[in-house]
Tab-separated table of C-alpha atoms in Angstrom:
chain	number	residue	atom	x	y	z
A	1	UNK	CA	0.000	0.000	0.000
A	2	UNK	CA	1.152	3.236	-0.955
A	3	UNK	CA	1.912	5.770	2.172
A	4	UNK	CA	-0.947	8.130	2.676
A	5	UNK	CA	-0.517	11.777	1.632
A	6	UNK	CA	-1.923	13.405	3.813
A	7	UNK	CA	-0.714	14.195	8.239
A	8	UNK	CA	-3.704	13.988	10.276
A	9	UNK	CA	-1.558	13.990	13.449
A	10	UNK	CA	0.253	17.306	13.293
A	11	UNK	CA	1.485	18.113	16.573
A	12	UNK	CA	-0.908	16.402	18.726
A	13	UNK	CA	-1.208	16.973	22.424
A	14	UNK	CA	2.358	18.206	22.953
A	15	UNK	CA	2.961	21.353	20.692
A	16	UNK	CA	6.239	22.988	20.510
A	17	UNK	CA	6.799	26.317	22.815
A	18	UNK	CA	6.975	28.952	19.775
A	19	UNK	CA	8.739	31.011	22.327
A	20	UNK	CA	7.530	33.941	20.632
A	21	UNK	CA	9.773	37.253	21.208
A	22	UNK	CA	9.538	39.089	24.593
A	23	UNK	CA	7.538	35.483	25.916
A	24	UNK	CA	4.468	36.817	24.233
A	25	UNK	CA	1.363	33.989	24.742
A	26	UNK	CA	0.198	34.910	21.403
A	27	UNK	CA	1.039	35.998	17.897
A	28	UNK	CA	-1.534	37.678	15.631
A	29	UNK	CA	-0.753	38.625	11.763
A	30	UNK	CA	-3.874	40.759	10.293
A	31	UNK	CA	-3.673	40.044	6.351
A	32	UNK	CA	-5.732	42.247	3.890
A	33	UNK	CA	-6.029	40.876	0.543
A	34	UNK	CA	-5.218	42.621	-2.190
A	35	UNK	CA	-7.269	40.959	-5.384
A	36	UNK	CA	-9.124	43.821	-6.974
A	37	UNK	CA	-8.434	44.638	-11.106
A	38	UNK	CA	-7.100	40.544	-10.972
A	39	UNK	CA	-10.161	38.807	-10.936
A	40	UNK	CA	-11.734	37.176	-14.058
A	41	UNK	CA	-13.047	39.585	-15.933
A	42	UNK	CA	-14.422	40.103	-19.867
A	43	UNK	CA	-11.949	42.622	-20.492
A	44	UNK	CA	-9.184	40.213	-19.044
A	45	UNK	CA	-10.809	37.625	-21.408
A	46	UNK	CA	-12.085	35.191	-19.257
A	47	UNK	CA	-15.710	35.654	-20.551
A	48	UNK	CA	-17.406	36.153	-17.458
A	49	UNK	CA	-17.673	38.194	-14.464
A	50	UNK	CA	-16.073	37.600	-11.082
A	51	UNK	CA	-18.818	38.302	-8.567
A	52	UNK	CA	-16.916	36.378	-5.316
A	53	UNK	CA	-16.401	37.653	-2.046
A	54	UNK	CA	-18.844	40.479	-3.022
A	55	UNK	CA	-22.264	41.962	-2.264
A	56	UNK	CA	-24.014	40.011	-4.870
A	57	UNK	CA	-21.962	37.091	-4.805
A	58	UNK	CA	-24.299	35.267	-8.046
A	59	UNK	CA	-24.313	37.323	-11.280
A	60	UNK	CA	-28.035	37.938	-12.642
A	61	UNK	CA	-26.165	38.811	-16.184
A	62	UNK	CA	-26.294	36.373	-18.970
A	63	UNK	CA	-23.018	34.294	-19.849
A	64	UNK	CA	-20.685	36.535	-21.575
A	65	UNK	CA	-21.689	39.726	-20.402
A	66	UNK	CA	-20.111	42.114	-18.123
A	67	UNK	CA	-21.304	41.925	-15.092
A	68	UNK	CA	-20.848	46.280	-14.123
A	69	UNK	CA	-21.831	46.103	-10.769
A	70	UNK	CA	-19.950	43.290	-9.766
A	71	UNK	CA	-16.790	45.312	-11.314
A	72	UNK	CA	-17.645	48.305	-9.421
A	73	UNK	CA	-18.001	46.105	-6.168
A	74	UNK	CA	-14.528	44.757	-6.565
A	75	UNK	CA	-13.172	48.868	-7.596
A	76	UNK	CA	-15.092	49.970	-4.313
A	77	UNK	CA	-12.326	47.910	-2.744
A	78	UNK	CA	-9.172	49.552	-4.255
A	79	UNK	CA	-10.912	53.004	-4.899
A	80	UNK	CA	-11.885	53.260	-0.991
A	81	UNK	CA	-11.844	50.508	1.035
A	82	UNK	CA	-7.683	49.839	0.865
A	83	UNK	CA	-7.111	53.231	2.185
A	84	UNK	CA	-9.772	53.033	5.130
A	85	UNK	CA	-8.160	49.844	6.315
A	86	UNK	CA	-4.516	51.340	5.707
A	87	UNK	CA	-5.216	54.379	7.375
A	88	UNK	CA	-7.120	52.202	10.626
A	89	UNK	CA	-3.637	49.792	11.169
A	90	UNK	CA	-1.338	53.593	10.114
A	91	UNK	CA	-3.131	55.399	12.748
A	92	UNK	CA	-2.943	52.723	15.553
A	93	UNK	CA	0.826	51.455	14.128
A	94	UNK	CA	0.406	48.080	14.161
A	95	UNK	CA	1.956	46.179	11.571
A	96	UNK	CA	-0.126	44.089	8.825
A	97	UNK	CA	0.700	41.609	5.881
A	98	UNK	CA	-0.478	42.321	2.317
A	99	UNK	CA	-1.860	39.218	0.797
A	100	UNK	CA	-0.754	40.997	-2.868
A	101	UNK	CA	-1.873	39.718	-6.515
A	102	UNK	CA	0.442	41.004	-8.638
A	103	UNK	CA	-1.611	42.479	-11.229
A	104	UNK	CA	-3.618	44.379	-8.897
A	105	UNK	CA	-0.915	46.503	-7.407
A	106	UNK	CA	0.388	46.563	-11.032
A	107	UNK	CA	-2.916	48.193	-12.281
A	108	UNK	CA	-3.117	50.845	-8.979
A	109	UNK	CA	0.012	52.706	-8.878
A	110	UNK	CA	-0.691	54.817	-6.120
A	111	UNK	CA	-1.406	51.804	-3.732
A	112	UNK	CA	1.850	50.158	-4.918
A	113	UNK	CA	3.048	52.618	-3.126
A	114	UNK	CA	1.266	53.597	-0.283
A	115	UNK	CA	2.360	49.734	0.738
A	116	UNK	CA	5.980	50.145	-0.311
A	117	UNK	CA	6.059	53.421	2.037
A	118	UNK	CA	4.153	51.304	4.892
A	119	UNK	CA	7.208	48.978	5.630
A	120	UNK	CA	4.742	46.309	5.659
A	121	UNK	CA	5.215	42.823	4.390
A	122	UNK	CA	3.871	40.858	1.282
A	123	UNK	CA	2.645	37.085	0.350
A	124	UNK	CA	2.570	36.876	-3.133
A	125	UNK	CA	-1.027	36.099	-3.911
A	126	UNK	CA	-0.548	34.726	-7.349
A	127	UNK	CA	-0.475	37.238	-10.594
A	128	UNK	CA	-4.529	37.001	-10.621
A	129	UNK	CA	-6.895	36.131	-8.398
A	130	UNK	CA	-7.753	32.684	-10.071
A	131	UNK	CA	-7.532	29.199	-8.913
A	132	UNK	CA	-4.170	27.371	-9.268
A	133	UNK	CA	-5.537	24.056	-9.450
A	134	UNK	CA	-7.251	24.814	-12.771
A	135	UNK	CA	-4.029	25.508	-14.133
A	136	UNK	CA	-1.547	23.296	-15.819
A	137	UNK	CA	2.212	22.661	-14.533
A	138	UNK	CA	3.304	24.905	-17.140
A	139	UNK	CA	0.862	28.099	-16.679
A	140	UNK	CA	0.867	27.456	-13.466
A	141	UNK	CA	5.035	27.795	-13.554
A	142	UNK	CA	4.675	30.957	-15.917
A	143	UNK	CA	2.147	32.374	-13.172
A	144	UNK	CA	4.256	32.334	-10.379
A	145	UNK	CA	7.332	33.737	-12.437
A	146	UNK	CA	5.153	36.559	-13.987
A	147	UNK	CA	4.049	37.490	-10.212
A	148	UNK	CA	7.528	37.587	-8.766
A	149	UNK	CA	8.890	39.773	-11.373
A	150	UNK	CA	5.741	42.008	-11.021
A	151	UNK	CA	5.877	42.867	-7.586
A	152	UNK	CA	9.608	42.957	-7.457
A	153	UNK	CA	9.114	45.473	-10.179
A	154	UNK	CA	5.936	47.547	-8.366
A	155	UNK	CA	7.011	47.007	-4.712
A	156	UNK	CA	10.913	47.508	-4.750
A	157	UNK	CA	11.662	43.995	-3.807
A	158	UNK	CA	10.439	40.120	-4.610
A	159	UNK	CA	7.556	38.435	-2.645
A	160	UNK	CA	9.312	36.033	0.153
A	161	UNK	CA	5.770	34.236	0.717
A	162	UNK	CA	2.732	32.513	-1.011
A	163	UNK	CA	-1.119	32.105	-0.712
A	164	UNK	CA	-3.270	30.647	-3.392
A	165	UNK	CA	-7.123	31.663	-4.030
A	166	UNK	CA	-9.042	29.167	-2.190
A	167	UNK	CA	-6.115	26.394	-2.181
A	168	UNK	CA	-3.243	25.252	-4.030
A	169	UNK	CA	-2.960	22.618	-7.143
A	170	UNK	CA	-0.532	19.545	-6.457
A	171	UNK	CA	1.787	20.894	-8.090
A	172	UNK	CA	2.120	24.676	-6.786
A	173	UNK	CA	4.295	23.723	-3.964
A	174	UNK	CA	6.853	21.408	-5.683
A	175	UNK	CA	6.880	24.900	-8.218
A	176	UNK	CA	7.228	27.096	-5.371
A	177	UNK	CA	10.671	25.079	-4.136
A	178	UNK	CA	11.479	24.837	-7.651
A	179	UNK	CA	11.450	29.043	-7.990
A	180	UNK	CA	13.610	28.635	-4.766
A	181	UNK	CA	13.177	32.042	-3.650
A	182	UNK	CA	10.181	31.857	-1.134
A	183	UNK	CA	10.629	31.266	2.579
A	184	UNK	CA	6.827	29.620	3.385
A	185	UNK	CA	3.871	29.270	2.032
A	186	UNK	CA	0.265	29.983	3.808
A	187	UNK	CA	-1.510	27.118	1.430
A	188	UNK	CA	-3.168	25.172	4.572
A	189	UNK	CA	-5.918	25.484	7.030
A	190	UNK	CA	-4.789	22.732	9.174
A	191	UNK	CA	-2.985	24.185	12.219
A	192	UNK	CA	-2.585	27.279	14.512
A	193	UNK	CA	1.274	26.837	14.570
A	194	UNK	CA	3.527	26.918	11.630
A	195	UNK	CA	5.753	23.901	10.414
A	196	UNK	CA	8.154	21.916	8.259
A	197	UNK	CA	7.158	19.725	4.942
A	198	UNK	CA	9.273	17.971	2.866
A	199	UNK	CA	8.948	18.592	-0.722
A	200	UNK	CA	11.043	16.726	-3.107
A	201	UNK	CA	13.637	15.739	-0.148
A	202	UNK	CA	13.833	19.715	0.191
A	203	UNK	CA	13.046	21.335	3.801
A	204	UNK	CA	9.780	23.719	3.319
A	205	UNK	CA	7.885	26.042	6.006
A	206	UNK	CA	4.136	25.902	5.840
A	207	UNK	CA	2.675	29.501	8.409
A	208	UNK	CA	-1.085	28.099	7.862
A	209	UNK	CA	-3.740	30.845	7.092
A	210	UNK	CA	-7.350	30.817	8.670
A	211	UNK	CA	-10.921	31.308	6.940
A	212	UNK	CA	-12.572	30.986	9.976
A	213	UNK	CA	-11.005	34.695	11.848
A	214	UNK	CA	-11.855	35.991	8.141
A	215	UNK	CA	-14.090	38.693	6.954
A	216	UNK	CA	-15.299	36.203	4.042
A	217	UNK	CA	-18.000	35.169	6.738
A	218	UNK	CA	-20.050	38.475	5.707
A	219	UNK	CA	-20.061	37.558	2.199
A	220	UNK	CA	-21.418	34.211	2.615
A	221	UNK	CA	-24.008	35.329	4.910
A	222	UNK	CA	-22.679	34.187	8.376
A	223	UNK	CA	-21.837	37.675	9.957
A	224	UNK	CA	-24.086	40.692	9.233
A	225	UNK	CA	-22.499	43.643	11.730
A	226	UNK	CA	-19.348	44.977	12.236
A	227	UNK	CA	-20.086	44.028	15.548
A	228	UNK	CA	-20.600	40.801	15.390
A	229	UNK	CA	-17.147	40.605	13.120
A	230	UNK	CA	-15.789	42.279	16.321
A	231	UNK	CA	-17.435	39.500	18.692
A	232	UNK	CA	-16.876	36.853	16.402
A	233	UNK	CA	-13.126	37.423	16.175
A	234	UNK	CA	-12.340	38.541	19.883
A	235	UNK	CA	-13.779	35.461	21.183
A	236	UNK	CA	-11.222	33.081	19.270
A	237	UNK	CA	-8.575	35.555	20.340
A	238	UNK	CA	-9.969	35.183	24.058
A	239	UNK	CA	-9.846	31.747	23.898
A	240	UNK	CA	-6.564	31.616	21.931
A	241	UNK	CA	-4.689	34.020	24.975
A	242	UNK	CA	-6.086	31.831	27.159
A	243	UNK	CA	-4.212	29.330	26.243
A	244	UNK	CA	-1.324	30.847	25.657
A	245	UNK	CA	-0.549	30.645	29.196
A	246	UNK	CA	0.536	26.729	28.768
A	247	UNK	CA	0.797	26.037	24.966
A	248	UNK	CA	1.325	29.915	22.797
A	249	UNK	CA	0.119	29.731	19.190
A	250	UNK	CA	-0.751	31.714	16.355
A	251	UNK	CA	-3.265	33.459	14.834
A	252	UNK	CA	-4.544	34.860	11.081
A	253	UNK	CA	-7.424	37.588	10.629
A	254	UNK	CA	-8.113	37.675	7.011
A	255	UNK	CA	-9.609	40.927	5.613
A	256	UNK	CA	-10.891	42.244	2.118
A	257	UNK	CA	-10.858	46.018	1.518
A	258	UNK	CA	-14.254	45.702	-0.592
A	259	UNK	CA	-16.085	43.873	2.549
A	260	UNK	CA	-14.774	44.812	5.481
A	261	UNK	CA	-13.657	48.443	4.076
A	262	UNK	CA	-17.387	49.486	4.140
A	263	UNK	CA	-18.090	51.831	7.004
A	264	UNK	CA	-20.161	49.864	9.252
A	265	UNK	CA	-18.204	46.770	8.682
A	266	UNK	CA	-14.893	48.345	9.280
A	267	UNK	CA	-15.876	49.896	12.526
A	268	UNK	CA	-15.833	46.694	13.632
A	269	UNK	CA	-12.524	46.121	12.909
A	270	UNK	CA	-11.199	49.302	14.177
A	271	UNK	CA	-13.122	47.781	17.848
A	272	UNK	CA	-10.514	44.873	17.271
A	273	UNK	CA	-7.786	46.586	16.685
A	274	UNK	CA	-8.128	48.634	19.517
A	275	UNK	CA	-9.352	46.068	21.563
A	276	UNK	CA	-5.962	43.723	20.994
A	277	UNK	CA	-3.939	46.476	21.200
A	278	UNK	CA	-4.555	47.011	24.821
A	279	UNK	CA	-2.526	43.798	25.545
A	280	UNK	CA	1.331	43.832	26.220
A	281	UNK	CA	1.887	40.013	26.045
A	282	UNK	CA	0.452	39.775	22.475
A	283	UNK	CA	2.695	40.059	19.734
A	284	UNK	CA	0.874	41.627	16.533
A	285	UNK	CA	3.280	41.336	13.331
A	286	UNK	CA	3.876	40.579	9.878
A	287	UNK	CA	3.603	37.163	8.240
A	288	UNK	CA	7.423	36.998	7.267
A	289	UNK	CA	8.746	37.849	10.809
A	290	UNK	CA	6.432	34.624	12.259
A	291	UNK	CA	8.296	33.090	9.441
A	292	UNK	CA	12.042	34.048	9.997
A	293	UNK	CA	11.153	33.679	13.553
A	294	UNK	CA	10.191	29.945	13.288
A	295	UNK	CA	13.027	29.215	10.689
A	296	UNK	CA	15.771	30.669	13.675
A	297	UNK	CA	13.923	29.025	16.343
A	298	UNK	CA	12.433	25.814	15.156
A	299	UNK	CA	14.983	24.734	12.014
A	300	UNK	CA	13.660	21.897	10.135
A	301	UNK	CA	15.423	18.719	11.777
């Protein structure tokens, strides 16, 4: 029998001390996704009209037409909703990771560099917002290149991590070694610590992402209020702190600047934000420092 592919057991009872800087019984990385002007699109040619993750989320338009107000859903997100959320985590300093998609910052100059200036982190978030597993080896291979060069060209400097749409194809992470220049990748659900793979005999760091602490919830229906976002999200960081007195972990709030960059939904956030800020144990960073941090304390053995 062949060897199963897949580690139910992960850590088990016993996981390892992070040992976190300063003893901290929790890290948090807030991630805002940055997907809008990459999405399938009829001027992109993909002969339909995105309408995920937005207020609408089925298109009423018949195949092969442009669906405009799912368009102008996804350009309320870079047009306003990036630069409410920027300004929230600017005014309160607290660092955040930009989930990027290459063509997106490549289409929206101005936020290319309003997150260059931040000092913020990126995870490359593929050159569109489209699933990998539909792709071939090969366009999958030309995808990642095209991204790297992209946002090494629009950001100053290459992405050092990697998130799919949705969840990888079986053949994104052997591509991702193969590239050679990316530290981790955030492709699993499965665990609120990071840790080693092998790929290919190689050594690879997996920092696992969360769609549960994620603002996706008020698309599909599950969370109406900014306040309940707020409740929703505080309670798994209770619980999570908690904890973090005995066995410290991790944990990922995903955001979208055209959901949770509306008003009401955002005030929410900004709750959250000050809410977790009033804690000095916590430590609130980017992805890539819970990366390099886990590489220098935990090396793959």
């Amino acid at each position: 029998m062949s060897e199963y592919p897949r580690d139910l057991v992960g850590y088990g009872a016993n996981p390892p001390d992070p040992r976190w800087p300063d003893g901290a019984r929790l890290a948090v990385n807030f991630v805002i996704n940055i997907e809008e002007g990459s999405e399938y699109s009829i001027p992109d040619g993909d002969g339909f009209s995105e309408t995920g993750l937005t207020e609408s989320p089925g298109s009423p338009n018949d195949p092969g037409s442009r669906d405009l107000a799912a368009e102008s859903m996804f350009e309320y997100g870079s047009r306003v909703g990036f630069w409410r959320l920027h300004r929230l985590f600017q005014e309160r300093e607290m660092p955040v990771t930009f989930f990027t998609c290459a063509l997106a910052v490549e289409r929206n100059p101005e936020m290319a560099a309003a997150i260059r200036e931040s000092g913020n982190d990126i995870c490359c978030h593929g050159w569109r917002w489209i699933e990998h597993f539909k792709l071939s080896r090969e366009e999958e291979r030309e995808h990642i290149r095209k991204a790297v060069a992209s946002l090494k060209q629009a950001l100053g400097h290459r992405p050092l991590g990697w998130y799919c749409r949705h969840g990888p194809g079986e053949a994104t992470r052997e591509l991702l070694v193969e590239e050679g220049g990316f530290l981790y990748d955030s492709d699993a659900y499965n665990d609120e610590l990071p840790y080693w793979t092998k790929v290919g005999g190689t050594p690879h760091l997996v920092v696992p992402y969360s769609l549960v602490h994620n603002d996706s919830k008020f698309s599909r229906g599950w969370l109406n209020t900014g306040q309940q976002f707020f409740e929703f999200i505080r309670d798994g960081f209770d619980m999570l702190y908690a904890e973090g007195t005995t066995q410290p972990k991790m944990m990922s709030v995903g955001l979208h600047t055209r959901l949770i960059g509306h008003p009401a939904r955002a005030a929410g956030l900004a709750r959250l934000l000050d809410y977790i800020k009033g804690f000095d144990d916590v430590w609130v960073t980017g992805r890539l420092d819970i990366a390099r941090h886990w590489r220098e304390t935990h090396p793959f053995t």
